[in-house]
PDB file of C-alpha atoms in Angstrom:
ATOM      1  CA  MET A1364      35.321  47.199 -79.822  1.00 56.00           C
ATOM      2  CA  ASN A1365      37.718  47.532 -76.729  1.00 68.00           C
ATOM      3  CA  ASP A1366      34.847  45.572 -75.183  1.00 86.00           C
ATOM      4  CA  ILE A1367      35.054  42.414 -77.704  1.00 83.00           C
ATOM      5  CA  VAL A1368      39.083  42.691 -77.658  1.00 84.00           C
ATOM      6  CA  SER A1369      39.078  42.201 -74.101  1.00 87.00           C
ATOM      7  CA  LEU A1370      36.399  39.668 -73.835  1.00 85.00           C
ATOM      8  CA  CYS A1371      38.203  37.651 -76.292  1.00 83.00           C
ATOM      9  CA  LYS A1372      41.329  37.942 -74.335  1.00 85.00           C
ATOM     10  CA  SER A1373      39.626  37.096 -71.550  1.00 87.00           C
ATOM     11  CA  LEU A1374      38.117  33.899 -72.917  1.00 87.00           C
ATOM     12  CA  ARG A1375      41.981  33.174 -74.014  1.00 85.00           C
ATOM     13  CA  GLN A1376      43.053  33.170 -70.795  1.00 83.00           C
ATOM     14  CA  GLY A1377      40.553  31.107 -69.416  1.00 83.00           C
ATOM     15  CA  THR A1378      41.116  28.931 -72.129  1.00 84.00           C
ATOM     16  CA  SER A1379      44.465  28.185 -70.480  1.00 83.00           C
ATOM     17  CA  VAL A1380      43.311  27.421 -67.226  1.00 86.00           C
ATOM     18  CA  LEU A1381      40.444  25.609 -68.683  1.00 87.00           C
ATOM     19  CA  ALA A1382      42.828  23.064 -70.374  1.00 84.00           C
ATOM     20  CA  SER A1383      44.713  21.856 -67.503  1.00 87.00           C
ATOM     21  CA  TYR A1384      41.831  20.308 -65.753  1.00 92.00           C
ATOM     22  CA  SER A1385      41.336  17.013 -65.084  1.00 93.00           C
ATOM     23  CA  ALA A1386      38.418  14.775 -66.551  1.00 94.00           C
ATOM     24  CA  ASP A1387      37.076  14.618 -63.359  1.00 96.00           C
ATOM     25  CA  GLU A1388      37.321  18.199 -62.583  1.00 96.00           C
ATOM     26  CA  LYS A1389      35.564  18.907 -66.200  1.00 96.00           C
ATOM     27  CA  ASN A1390      32.540  16.315 -64.971  1.00 97.00           C
ATOM     28  CA  ARG A1391      32.443  17.836 -61.461  1.00 97.00           C
ATOM     29  CA  GLY A1392      32.177  21.264 -63.152  1.00 97.00           C
ATOM     30  CA  LEU A1393      29.321  19.948 -65.564  1.00 98.00           C
ATOM     31  CA  LYS A1394      27.215  18.022 -62.539  1.00 98.00           C
ATOM     32  CA  ALA A1395      27.125  21.448 -60.785  1.00 98.00           C
ATOM     33  CA  VAL A1396      26.009  23.032 -64.017  1.00 98.00           C
ATOM     34  CA  ALA A1397      23.467  20.024 -64.737  1.00 98.00           C
ATOM     35  CA  SER A1398      22.252  20.465 -60.698  1.00 98.00           C
ATOM     36  CA  ALA A1399      22.322  24.043 -60.891  1.00 98.00           C
ATOM     37  CA  LEU A1400      19.961  24.468 -63.823  1.00 98.00           C
ATOM     38  CA  ASP A1401      17.565  21.889 -61.885  1.00 98.00           C
ATOM     39  CA  ALA A1402      17.502  24.088 -59.107  1.00 98.00           C
ATOM     40  CA  HIS A1403      16.919  26.979 -60.752  1.00 98.00           C
ATOM     41  CA  ARG A1404      14.039  25.653 -63.590  1.00 97.00           C
ATOM     42  CA  GLN A1405      11.389  28.552 -61.934  1.00 97.00           C
ATOM     43  CA  GLU A1406      14.197  31.322 -62.824  1.00 98.00           C
ATOM     44  CA  ILE A1407      14.904  29.830 -66.297  1.00 98.00           C
ATOM     45  CA  LEU A1408      11.268  29.398 -67.251  1.00 98.00           C
ATOM     46  CA  ALA A1409      10.290  32.943 -66.248  1.00 98.00           C
ATOM     47  CA  ALA A1410      12.881  34.455 -68.257  1.00 98.00           C
ATOM     48  CA  ASN A1411      11.750  32.437 -71.486  1.00 98.00           C
ATOM     49  CA  GLU A1412       8.103  33.428 -70.650  1.00 97.00           C
ATOM     50  CA  LEU A1413       9.575  37.097 -70.898  1.00 97.00           C
ATOM     51  CA  ASP A1414      10.979  36.284 -74.641  1.00 97.00           C
ATOM     52  CA  VAL A1415       8.175  33.832 -75.696  1.00 97.00           C
ATOM     53  CA  GLN A1416       5.764  36.740 -74.737  1.00 97.00           C
ATOM     54  CA  ARG A1417       8.044  38.984 -76.639  1.00 96.00           C
ATOM     55  CA  ALA A1418       8.141  36.900 -79.979  1.00 96.00           C
ATOM     56  CA  LEU A1419       4.260  36.754 -79.994  1.00 96.00           C
ATOM     57  CA  SER A1420       3.408  40.639 -79.531  1.00 96.00           C
ATOM     58  CA  GLU A1421       5.421  40.390 -82.678  1.00 95.00           C
ATOM     59  CA  GLY A1422       4.215  38.368 -84.539  1.00 95.00           C
ATOM     60  CA  MET A1423       7.152  35.763 -84.266  1.00 94.00           C
ATOM     61  CA  LYS A1424       5.750  32.317 -86.243  1.00 94.00           C
ATOM     62  CA  ASP A1425       4.487  29.628 -84.268  1.00 94.00           C
ATOM     63  CA  SER A1426       7.219  27.341 -85.359  1.00 93.00           C
ATOM     64  CA  LEU A1427       9.906  29.442 -84.468  1.00 93.00           C
ATOM     65  CA  VAL A1428       8.157  30.291 -81.240  1.00 95.00           C
ATOM     66  CA  ASP A1429       8.402  26.415 -80.508  1.00 95.00           C
ATOM     67  CA  ARG A1430      11.858  26.779 -80.696  1.00 94.00           C
ATOM     68  CA  LEU A1431      12.342  29.324 -77.993  1.00 95.00           C
ATOM     69  CA  ARG A1432       9.624  28.066 -75.633  1.00 97.00           C
ATOM     70  CA  LEU A1433      11.283  26.161 -72.744  1.00 97.00           C
ATOM     71  CA  THR A1434       8.897  23.623 -70.880  1.00 97.00           C
ATOM     72  CA  ALA A1435      10.164  21.388 -67.697  1.00 97.00           C
ATOM     73  CA  GLU A1436      10.500  18.675 -70.261  1.00 97.00           C
ATOM     74  CA  ARG A1437      12.565  20.583 -72.047  1.00 97.00           C
ATOM     75  CA  ILE A1438      14.691  21.397 -69.465  1.00 98.00           C
ATOM     76  CA  ASN A1439      15.100  17.517 -68.065  1.00 98.00           C
ATOM     77  CA  GLY A1440      16.407  17.164 -72.065  1.00 97.00           C
ATOM     78  CA  ILE A1441      18.852  20.080 -71.631  1.00 97.00           C
ATOM     79  CA  ILE A1442      20.219  18.214 -68.362  1.00 98.00           C
ATOM     80  CA  ASP A1443      19.650  15.044 -69.411  1.00 98.00           C
ATOM     81  CA  SER A1444      22.391  16.432 -72.687  1.00 97.00           C
ATOM     82  CA  ILE A1445      24.797  17.495 -69.882  1.00 98.00           C
ATOM     83  CA  ASN A1446      24.754  13.971 -68.517  1.00 98.00           C
ATOM     84  CA  ILE A1447      25.653  12.520 -71.890  1.00 97.00           C
ATOM     85  CA  VAL A1448      28.577  15.057 -72.216  1.00 97.00           C
ATOM     86  CA  ILE A1449      29.696  13.629 -68.857  1.00 98.00           C
ATOM     87  CA  GLN A1450      29.459   9.971 -69.594  1.00 97.00           C
ATOM     88  CA  GLN A1451      31.570  10.831 -73.122  1.00 95.00           C
ATOM     89  CA  THR A1452      35.579  10.157 -72.895  1.00 93.00           C
ATOM     90  CA  ASP A1453      37.591  13.283 -71.586  1.00 92.00           C
ATOM     91  CA  PRO A1454      38.873  13.787 -75.649  1.00 89.00           C
ATOM     92  CA  VAL A1455      41.831  15.855 -74.228  1.00 90.00           C
ATOM     93  CA  GLY A1456      45.167  13.971 -74.554  1.00 87.00           C
ATOM     94  CA  GLN A1457      44.100  11.213 -76.439  1.00 89.00           C
ATOM     95  CA  VAL A1458      46.524   9.721 -78.581  1.00 92.00           C
ATOM     96  CA  VAL A1459      44.909   9.546 -82.406  1.00 91.00           C
ATOM     97  CA  ALA A1460      48.025   7.846 -83.742  1.00 94.00           C
ATOM     98  CA  GLY A1461      51.962   7.542 -83.294  1.00 93.00           C
ATOM     99  CA  TRP A1462      54.567   6.213 -84.853  1.00 94.00           C
ATOM    100  CA  THR A1463      58.649   5.580 -84.541  1.00 94.00           C
ATOM    101  CA  THR A1464      60.858   6.829 -86.890  1.00 94.00           C
ATOM    102  CA  PRO A1465      63.790   5.117 -87.964  1.00 95.00           C
ATOM    103  CA  ASN A1466      66.220   7.005 -86.078  1.00 95.00           C
ATOM    104  CA  GLY A1467      63.677   6.108 -83.278  1.00 93.00           C
ATOM    105  CA  LEU A1468      62.103   9.560 -82.536  1.00 95.00           C
ATOM    106  CA  GLN A1469      58.885   9.214 -81.521  1.00 94.00           C
ATOM    107  CA  ILE A1470      56.052  10.957 -83.135  1.00 94.00           C
ATOM    108  CA  ARG A1471      52.163  11.437 -82.040  1.00 93.00           C
ATOM    109  CA  GLN A1472      48.946  12.891 -82.858  1.00 94.00           C
ATOM    110  CA  GLN A1473      47.366  13.724 -79.761  1.00 90.00           C
ATOM    111  CA  ARG A1474      43.673  15.600 -79.229  1.00 89.00           C
ATOM    112  CA  VAL A1475      44.558  19.133 -77.378  1.00 87.00           C
ATOM    113  CA  PRO A1476      41.928  22.085 -76.770  1.00 87.00           C
ATOM    114  CA  LEU A1477      41.482  24.365 -79.756  1.00 86.00           C
ATOM    115  CA  GLY A1478      41.546  27.643 -77.449  1.00 87.00           C
ATOM    116  CA  VAL A1479      38.192  29.829 -77.874  1.00 89.00           C
ATOM    117  CA  ALA A1480      35.329  29.365 -80.000  1.00 89.00           C
ATOM    118  CA  ALA A1481      32.561  31.412 -81.410  1.00 91.00           C
ATOM    119  CA  ILE A1482      29.518  30.567 -82.039  1.00 92.00           C
ATOM    120  CA  ILE A1483      26.354  32.463 -83.410  1.00 93.00           C
ATOM    121  CA  TYR A1484      23.056  30.454 -83.489  1.00 90.00           C
ATOM    122  CA  GLU A1485      19.212  31.000 -83.480  1.00 87.00           C
ATOM    123  CA  SER A1486      16.613  31.389 -81.049  1.00 84.00           C
ATOM    124  CA  ARG A1487      17.094  27.988 -78.841  1.00 92.00           C
ATOM    125  CA  PRO A1488      18.035  28.302 -75.828  1.00 94.00           C
ATOM    126  CA  ASN A1489      18.948  24.921 -75.547  1.00 94.00           C
ATOM    127  CA  VAL A1490      21.788  25.853 -77.780  1.00 95.00           C
ATOM    128  CA  THR A1491      23.236  27.503 -75.163  1.00 96.00           C
ATOM    129  CA  VAL A1492      23.947  24.901 -72.700  1.00 97.00           C
ATOM    130  CA  ASP A1493      24.276  22.494 -75.124  1.00 96.00           C
ATOM    131  CA  ALA A1494      27.314  24.888 -76.863  1.00 96.00           C
ATOM    132  CA  PHE A1495      28.861  25.503 -73.406  1.00 96.00           C
ATOM    133  CA  ALA A1496      29.285  21.461 -72.047  1.00 97.00           C
ATOM    134  CA  LEU A1497      30.713  20.487 -75.467  1.00 95.00           C
ATOM    135  CA  ALA A1498      33.247  23.164 -75.121  1.00 94.00           C
ATOM    136  CA  TYR A1499      33.953  22.343 -71.581  1.00 95.00           C
ATOM    137  CA  LYS A1500      34.634  19.302 -71.892  1.00 95.00           C
ATOM    138  CA  SER A1501      36.908  19.521 -74.266  1.00 93.00           C
ATOM    139  CA  GLY A1502      39.052  22.390 -72.559  1.00 92.00           C
ATOM    140  CA  ASN A1503      37.884  25.329 -74.628  1.00 92.00           C
ATOM    141  CA  SER A1504      36.284  28.882 -73.855  1.00 91.00           C
ATOM    142  CA  ILE A1505      33.303  29.609 -75.928  1.00 92.00           C
ATOM    143  CA  LEU A1506      31.942  32.832 -76.832  1.00 92.00           C
ATOM    144  CA  LEU A1507      28.175  32.777 -77.583  1.00 92.00           C
ATOM    145  CA  ARG A1508      25.819  34.913 -79.887  1.00 92.00           C
ATOM    146  CA  GLY A1509      22.104  33.738 -79.260  1.00 91.00           C
ATOM    147  CA  SER A1510      19.379  35.715 -81.074  1.00 90.00           C
ATOM    148  CA  SER A1511      17.839  38.573 -79.282  1.00 92.00           C
ATOM    149  CA  SER A1512      14.605  36.693 -78.728  1.00 94.00           C
ATOM    150  CA  ALA A1513      16.282  34.932 -76.557  1.00 95.00           C
ATOM    151  CA  LEU A1514      18.300  36.965 -74.940  1.00 96.00           C
ATOM    152  CA  ASN A1515      16.103  36.894 -71.306  1.00 97.00           C
ATOM    153  CA  SER A1516      16.497  32.526 -71.683  1.00 97.00           C
ATOM    154  CA  ASN A1517      20.445  33.233 -72.338  1.00 96.00           C
ATOM    155  CA  LYS A1518      21.197  35.173 -69.791  1.00 96.00           C
ATOM    156  CA  ALA A1519      19.139  33.089 -67.199  1.00 98.00           C
ATOM    157  CA  LEU A1520      20.901  30.341 -68.518  1.00 97.00           C
ATOM    158  CA  VAL A1521      24.676  31.525 -68.974  1.00 96.00           C
ATOM    159  CA  SER A1522      24.654  33.032 -65.310  1.00 97.00           C
ATOM    160  CA  ILE A1523      23.220  30.122 -63.764  1.00 98.00           C
ATOM    161  CA  ILE A1524      26.086  28.156 -65.644  1.00 97.00           C
ATOM    162  CA  LYS A1525      28.816  30.943 -64.464  1.00 95.00           C
ATOM    163  CA  THR A1526      27.464  30.775 -60.790  1.00 97.00           C
ATOM    164  CA  ALA A1527      27.568  26.991 -60.746  1.00 97.00           C
ATOM    165  CA  LEU A1528      31.186  26.587 -61.869  1.00 95.00           C
ATOM    166  CA  ASN A1529      32.111  29.378 -59.284  1.00 89.00           C
TER     167      ASN A1529
END
């Protein structure tokens, strides 16, 4: 239990740093991740193959194995998804609405990062990268809990993401 508490505290501290990044800084980080995923395709596919083989040996249904499986084309799709997020307008700092009160006070509704988000999801390794990219672009830290059936794939993906951002 102490591990999760310290992890969440660390994520909260990371949010403060990430919230200060400019749109260009976040886009450079996302580009670095996309490039790293492209460069480490074989590592990702090898880790994913371990997950797929375990799933098959445990009798997982074919439709679920298909969700789990990564291919070169699916990695292309993951990279394309990151590039789509890069092209989106940075939501942080956007003024959604505003008005001036009769006494001259200016009020505005502005988009800001939420802080830390947590996501629990099934055996789709692409969700690991998609969730990261959306959280990163919006200035939020994220705690991901993927299915144990995709453990090797998710570890490889997260390792590559962390390395690319450092």
